[in-house]
Amino acid sequence: MKRREFLQTVTAAAVVPKLARQEPTNEWGSPVFDLHFHLRPQPAANLAHLDGVGITKANLLTRAGALDQVKALQAAAPGRFTWFSSYDVTKPDAEAVLTQAVKDGAQGFGEMKFHVAADGPELRRVYALAAELRVPILIHFQEVDHFPNEGTWATGYATTFESVLKAHPKTNFIGHADAFWANVSADYHNEAAYPTGPVKRGGVTDRWLAEHPNLFADMAANSGNNAMSRDPEFTAAFLERHQDKLLFGSDCSCSDGRGGGVSQSNNPAAARMAGKCVARETLGLLKRSASPEVFQKIVWGNLHRLLR
Ligand SMILES: [Zn+2]
Ligand SMILES: [Zn+2]
């Protein structure tokens, strides 16, 4: 056989089994659903990120007024986008606006990122509304500024949030961001946004995920990736232990799914993600750290179950 014919045969053999498979396959070996994807103004920019990473579906995090954009995107790429809606919880019409969003097709509240207490009255009424409308609520918890005067978000997580979990048993909470993930370790006291080093067992986030059926975890952003990068032994056991409660998300702002543009919105505290795609980094980390069955639950199955 001539060299050229040989190469053609090899190429054909490599391609045929791939095409013959029923499920469209990607480099992750599983379809992927990104819980935490902020809606981008240009429709094509949204799809560029999904396709660049190999993500099947994404849950758009939007603010009030984005309905037309969401509908246009859903029409352009049928089956690839669900959405959550957020609205300023300090405004008197918050409940009315969020209720309307669910009537319009939103499947959850989020990202809820506001300068209020996690157990304060502004968020409490939205927790109650989420239970009433049977939609999950995604909350950004952060106690340490990333830059001077940024302020903090949904504060008091480690000390007060268990009382919220108990008081709102019918609300499905999805925890996200710095304070949520730093508290996988029992020795965390709001020293740094993204603590490093081995995890001290018994942190509140780990404990509450085990004890409260209404708490789920969004693995997005540098916060989730950093927490799962500290201590491989802890990570493997954590993924196994909470395999039904963990949800893959990216919160990536890179342009192409390969780290182009800006990946963590220029957050100086998250410099470890500069030039990288957070989605790609976290999918790789999860794939290395979990069994194929657990990986598929975290990146695909669990979120579908929660959105039903
Ligand atoms: Zn956030
Ligand atoms: Zn990316």
Coordinates of C-alpha atoms in Angstrom, one line a residue, residues 19-285:
L19 CA -19.7 9.2 13.3
A20 CA -21.5 5.9 13.9
R21 CA -22.1 6.6 17.6
Q22 CA -25.6 7.6 18.5
E23 CA -24.9 10.4 21.0
P24 CA -23.0 13.4 19.7
T25 CA -19.7 13.1 21.5
N26 CA -17.2 15.7 22.7
E27 CA -13.8 15.6 24.4
W28 CA -15.5 15.3 27.9
G29 CA -17.1 11.9 27.2
S30 CA -20.4 13.3 28.4
P31 CA -22.9 16.0 27.5
V32 CA -22.3 19.1 29.6
F33 CA -24.8 21.5 31.1
D34 CA -23.3 24.8 32.4
L35 CA -25.4 26.1 35.3
H36 CA -23.6 29.5 35.6
F37 CA -23.4 31.3 32.2
H38 CA -24.0 35.0 32.2
L39 CA -26.0 36.1 29.1
R40 CA -23.8 37.9 26.6
P41 CA -25.2 40.8 24.5
Q42 CA -24.3 39.3 21.1
P43 CA -26.1 36.0 20.4
A44 CA -23.1 34.5 18.6
A45 CA -20.8 35.3 21.6
N46 CA -22.9 32.9 23.7
L47 CA -22.6 30.1 21.3
A48 CA -18.9 30.7 20.7
H49 CA -18.2 29.9 24.3
L50 CA -20.4 26.8 24.5
D51 CA -18.9 25.4 21.3
G52 CA -15.4 26.4 22.2
V53 CA -15.5 24.3 25.4
G54 CA -17.7 21.5 24.1
I55 CA -20.7 22.5 26.2
T56 CA -24.1 21.1 25.2
K57 CA -26.4 23.4 27.1
A58 CA -26.1 26.4 29.3
N59 CA -28.3 28.1 31.9
L60 CA -28.3 31.8 31.2
L61 CA -28.1 34.1 34.2
T62 CA -30.0 37.3 33.3
R63 CA -31.4 40.4 34.8
A64 CA -34.9 41.8 34.4
G65 CA -35.4 43.1 30.8
A66 CA -33.5 40.4 29.1
L67 CA -36.6 38.4 27.9
D68 CA -36.3 39.3 24.2
Q69 CA -32.6 38.4 24.2
V70 CA -33.3 35.1 25.8
K71 CA -36.1 34.2 23.5
A72 CA -34.0 35.1 20.4
L73 CA -31.1 32.9 21.6
Q74 CA -33.5 30.0 22.4
A75 CA -34.9 30.4 18.9
A76 CA -31.5 30.5 17.3
A77 CA -30.2 27.4 19.2
P78 CA -33.2 25.3 20.2
G79 CA -32.7 23.1 23.3
R80 CA -29.4 24.7 24.3
F81 CA -30.5 27.4 26.7
T82 CA -32.5 27.5 29.9
W83 CA -32.5 30.7 32.1
F84 CA -32.6 32.2 35.5
S85 CA -33.6 35.7 36.3
S86 CA -32.3 38.1 38.9
Y87 CA -33.6 41.4 40.3
D88 CA -32.5 43.8 43.0
V89 CA -34.0 42.3 46.2
T90 CA -34.0 45.7 47.9
K91 CA -36.6 47.0 45.5
P92 CA -40.2 46.9 46.6
D93 CA -41.4 45.2 43.4
A94 CA -38.8 42.4 43.6
E95 CA -41.4 39.7 44.2
A96 CA -43.7 40.9 41.3
V97 CA -40.8 41.1 38.8
L98 CA -39.4 37.7 39.8
T99 CA -42.8 36.1 39.6
Q100 CA -43.3 37.5 36.1
A101 CA -39.9 36.1 35.0
V102 CA -41.0 32.6 36.0
K103 CA -44.3 33.1 34.2
D104 CA -42.2 34.1 31.2
G105 CA -40.1 30.9 31.4
A106 CA -37.3 31.5 33.9
Q107 CA -36.5 28.2 35.8
G108 CA -34.8 29.8 38.8
F109 CA -33.7 33.0 40.5
G110 CA -30.1 34.0 40.0
E111 CA -27.6 35.1 40.2
M112 CA -28.7 36.8 43.4
K113 CA -25.7 39.0 44.2
F114 CA -26.6 41.9 46.5
H115 CA -25.1 43.9 49.4
V116 CA -27.5 42.4 52.0
A117 CA -27.3 39.9 54.8
A118 CA -27.8 36.2 53.8
D119 CA -30.5 35.9 56.5
G120 CA -31.9 39.5 56.1
P121 CA -35.5 40.3 55.2
E122 CA -34.8 41.3 51.6
L123 CA -33.5 37.8 50.7
R124 CA -35.9 36.0 53.1
R125 CA -38.9 37.1 51.1
V126 CA -37.3 35.8 47.9
Y127 CA -36.5 32.5 49.5
A128 CA -40.1 32.1 50.4
L129 CA -41.2 33.1 46.8
A130 CA -38.8 30.5 45.4
A131 CA -40.5 27.8 47.4
E132 CA -43.9 29.0 46.4
L133 CA -43.0 29.0 42.7
R134 CA -40.9 25.8 43.0
V135 CA -37.8 27.2 41.5
P136 CA -34.2 27.1 42.9
I137 CA -32.3 30.2 43.9
L138 CA -28.6 30.7 43.2
I139 CA -26.8 33.0 45.7
H140 CA -23.4 34.7 45.6
F141 CA -21.8 34.6 49.0
Q142 CA -18.7 36.8 49.5
E143 CA -17.1 38.2 52.7
V144 CA -13.8 39.5 51.3
D145 CA -13.3 42.3 48.8
H146 CA -11.5 41.5 45.6
F147 CA -10.5 45.2 45.2
P148 CA -10.9 48.2 47.5
N149 CA -14.5 49.2 48.2
E150 CA -16.1 46.4 46.3
G151 CA -18.2 45.5 49.3
T152 CA -19.5 42.1 50.4
W153 CA -22.5 40.0 49.2
A154 CA -25.1 37.9 51.0
T155 CA -23.1 38.2 54.2
G156 CA -23.0 36.0 57.3
Y157 CA -23.0 32.7 55.4
A158 CA -20.9 30.7 57.8
T159 CA -22.7 31.9 60.9
T160 CA -26.3 32.3 59.8
F161 CA -27.1 30.3 56.7
E162 CA -27.9 27.1 58.5
S163 CA -30.9 28.8 60.1
V164 CA -32.1 29.8 56.7
L165 CA -31.8 26.2 55.4
K166 CA -33.9 25.1 58.3
A167 CA -36.5 27.9 58.1
H168 CA -37.0 27.3 54.3
P169 CA -37.1 23.6 53.9
K170 CA -39.0 23.8 50.6
T171 CA -36.6 26.2 49.0
N172 CA -33.8 24.7 46.9
F173 CA -30.7 26.8 47.5
I174 CA -27.7 26.7 45.2
G175 CA -24.6 28.1 47.0
H176 CA -21.9 29.8 45.0
A177 CA -18.8 32.0 45.3
D178 CA -16.0 32.8 47.7
A179 CA -17.5 32.3 51.1
F180 CA -19.5 29.2 50.1
W181 CA -16.4 27.4 48.8
A182 CA -13.8 28.7 51.3
N183 CA -16.0 27.1 54.0
V184 CA -15.4 23.6 52.8
S185 CA -12.5 24.0 55.2
A186 CA -13.2 24.2 59.0
D187 CA -10.3 26.6 59.6
Y188 CA -11.7 29.4 57.5
H189 CA -12.4 32.8 59.1
N190 CA -12.8 35.2 56.2
E191 CA -9.0 35.8 55.9
A192 CA -8.7 35.6 52.1
A193 CA -11.1 35.4 49.2
Y194 CA -9.6 32.1 47.9
P195 CA -7.7 30.3 50.7
T196 CA -5.1 27.7 49.6
G197 CA -3.5 24.7 51.2
P198 CA -4.9 21.4 52.6
V199 CA -8.6 21.4 53.6
K200 CA -9.3 21.0 57.3
R201 CA -12.2 18.4 57.4
G202 CA -15.6 19.4 58.8
G203 CA -16.2 22.8 57.1
V204 CA -19.8 24.0 57.2
T205 CA -20.4 23.8 53.5
D206 CA -19.3 20.1 53.5
R207 CA -21.5 19.4 56.5
W208 CA -24.6 21.3 55.3
L209 CA -24.5 19.6 51.9
A210 CA -24.7 16.3 53.8
E211 CA -27.3 17.3 56.3
H212 CA -29.7 19.6 54.3
P213 CA -31.5 18.1 51.3
N214 CA -32.3 21.6 50.1
L215 CA -28.7 22.8 49.6
F216 CA -26.9 22.3 46.3
A217 CA -23.5 23.6 45.2
D218 CA -22.5 25.6 42.1
M219 CA -18.9 24.7 41.2
A220 CA -18.4 27.7 39.0
A221 CA -15.8 30.4 39.0
N222 CA -12.4 30.6 40.5
S223 CA -14.0 30.0 43.9
G224 CA -15.2 26.5 43.0
N225 CA -12.1 25.6 41.0
N226 CA -9.8 26.8 43.7
A227 CA -11.6 24.9 46.5
M228 CA -11.4 21.7 44.4
S229 CA -7.7 22.3 43.6
R230 CA -6.4 22.5 47.2
D231 CA -6.3 18.9 48.4
P232 CA -6.8 16.1 45.8
E233 CA -7.6 13.5 48.5
F234 CA -10.3 15.8 49.9
T235 CA -11.7 16.6 46.5
A236 CA -12.1 13.0 45.4
A237 CA -14.0 12.2 48.6
F238 CA -16.1 15.4 48.4
L239 CA -17.2 14.7 44.8
E240 CA -18.1 11.1 45.8
R241 CA -19.9 12.2 49.0
H242 CA -22.0 14.9 47.4
Q243 CA -22.3 13.4 43.9
D244 CA -26.1 14.2 43.8
K245 CA -25.8 17.8 45.1
L246 CA -23.0 19.2 42.9
L247 CA -23.6 21.2 39.7
F248 CA -21.0 22.1 37.1
G249 CA -21.0 25.8 36.2
S250 CA -18.4 28.0 34.6
D251 CA -19.0 31.7 35.3
C252 CA -16.4 32.1 32.6
S253 CA -16.1 35.3 30.7
C254 CA -13.5 34.2 28.2
S255 CA -14.4 34.7 24.5
D256 CA -13.7 31.4 22.9
G257 CA -13.8 28.6 25.4
R258 CA -10.0 28.5 25.3
G259 CA -9.1 31.4 27.6
G260 CA -9.1 34.2 25.0
G261 CA -10.2 37.6 26.1
V262 CA -10.8 38.0 29.9
S263 CA -11.7 34.8 31.8
Q264 CA -12.6 36.1 35.3
S265 CA -13.8 39.6 34.6
N266 CA -10.4 41.1 35.6
N267 CA -10.8 40.0 39.2
P268 CA -7.3 40.6 40.6
A269 CA -7.8 38.0 43.3
A270 CA -8.5 35.3 40.7
A271 CA -5.2 35.8 38.7
R272 CA -4.6 32.1 38.7
M273 CA -7.3 31.9 36.0
A274 CA -5.8 34.6 33.7
G275 CA -5.5 33.3 30.2
K276 CA -7.5 30.2 31.0
C277 CA -11.1 29.1 30.3
V278 CA -12.6 28.5 33.7
A279 CA -15.1 26.0 32.2
R280 CA -12.4 24.0 30.6
E281 CA -10.2 24.1 33.7
T282 CA -13.0 22.9 36.0
L283 CA -14.3 20.2 33.6
G284 CA -10.7 18.8 33.4
L285 CA -10.4 18.9 37.2

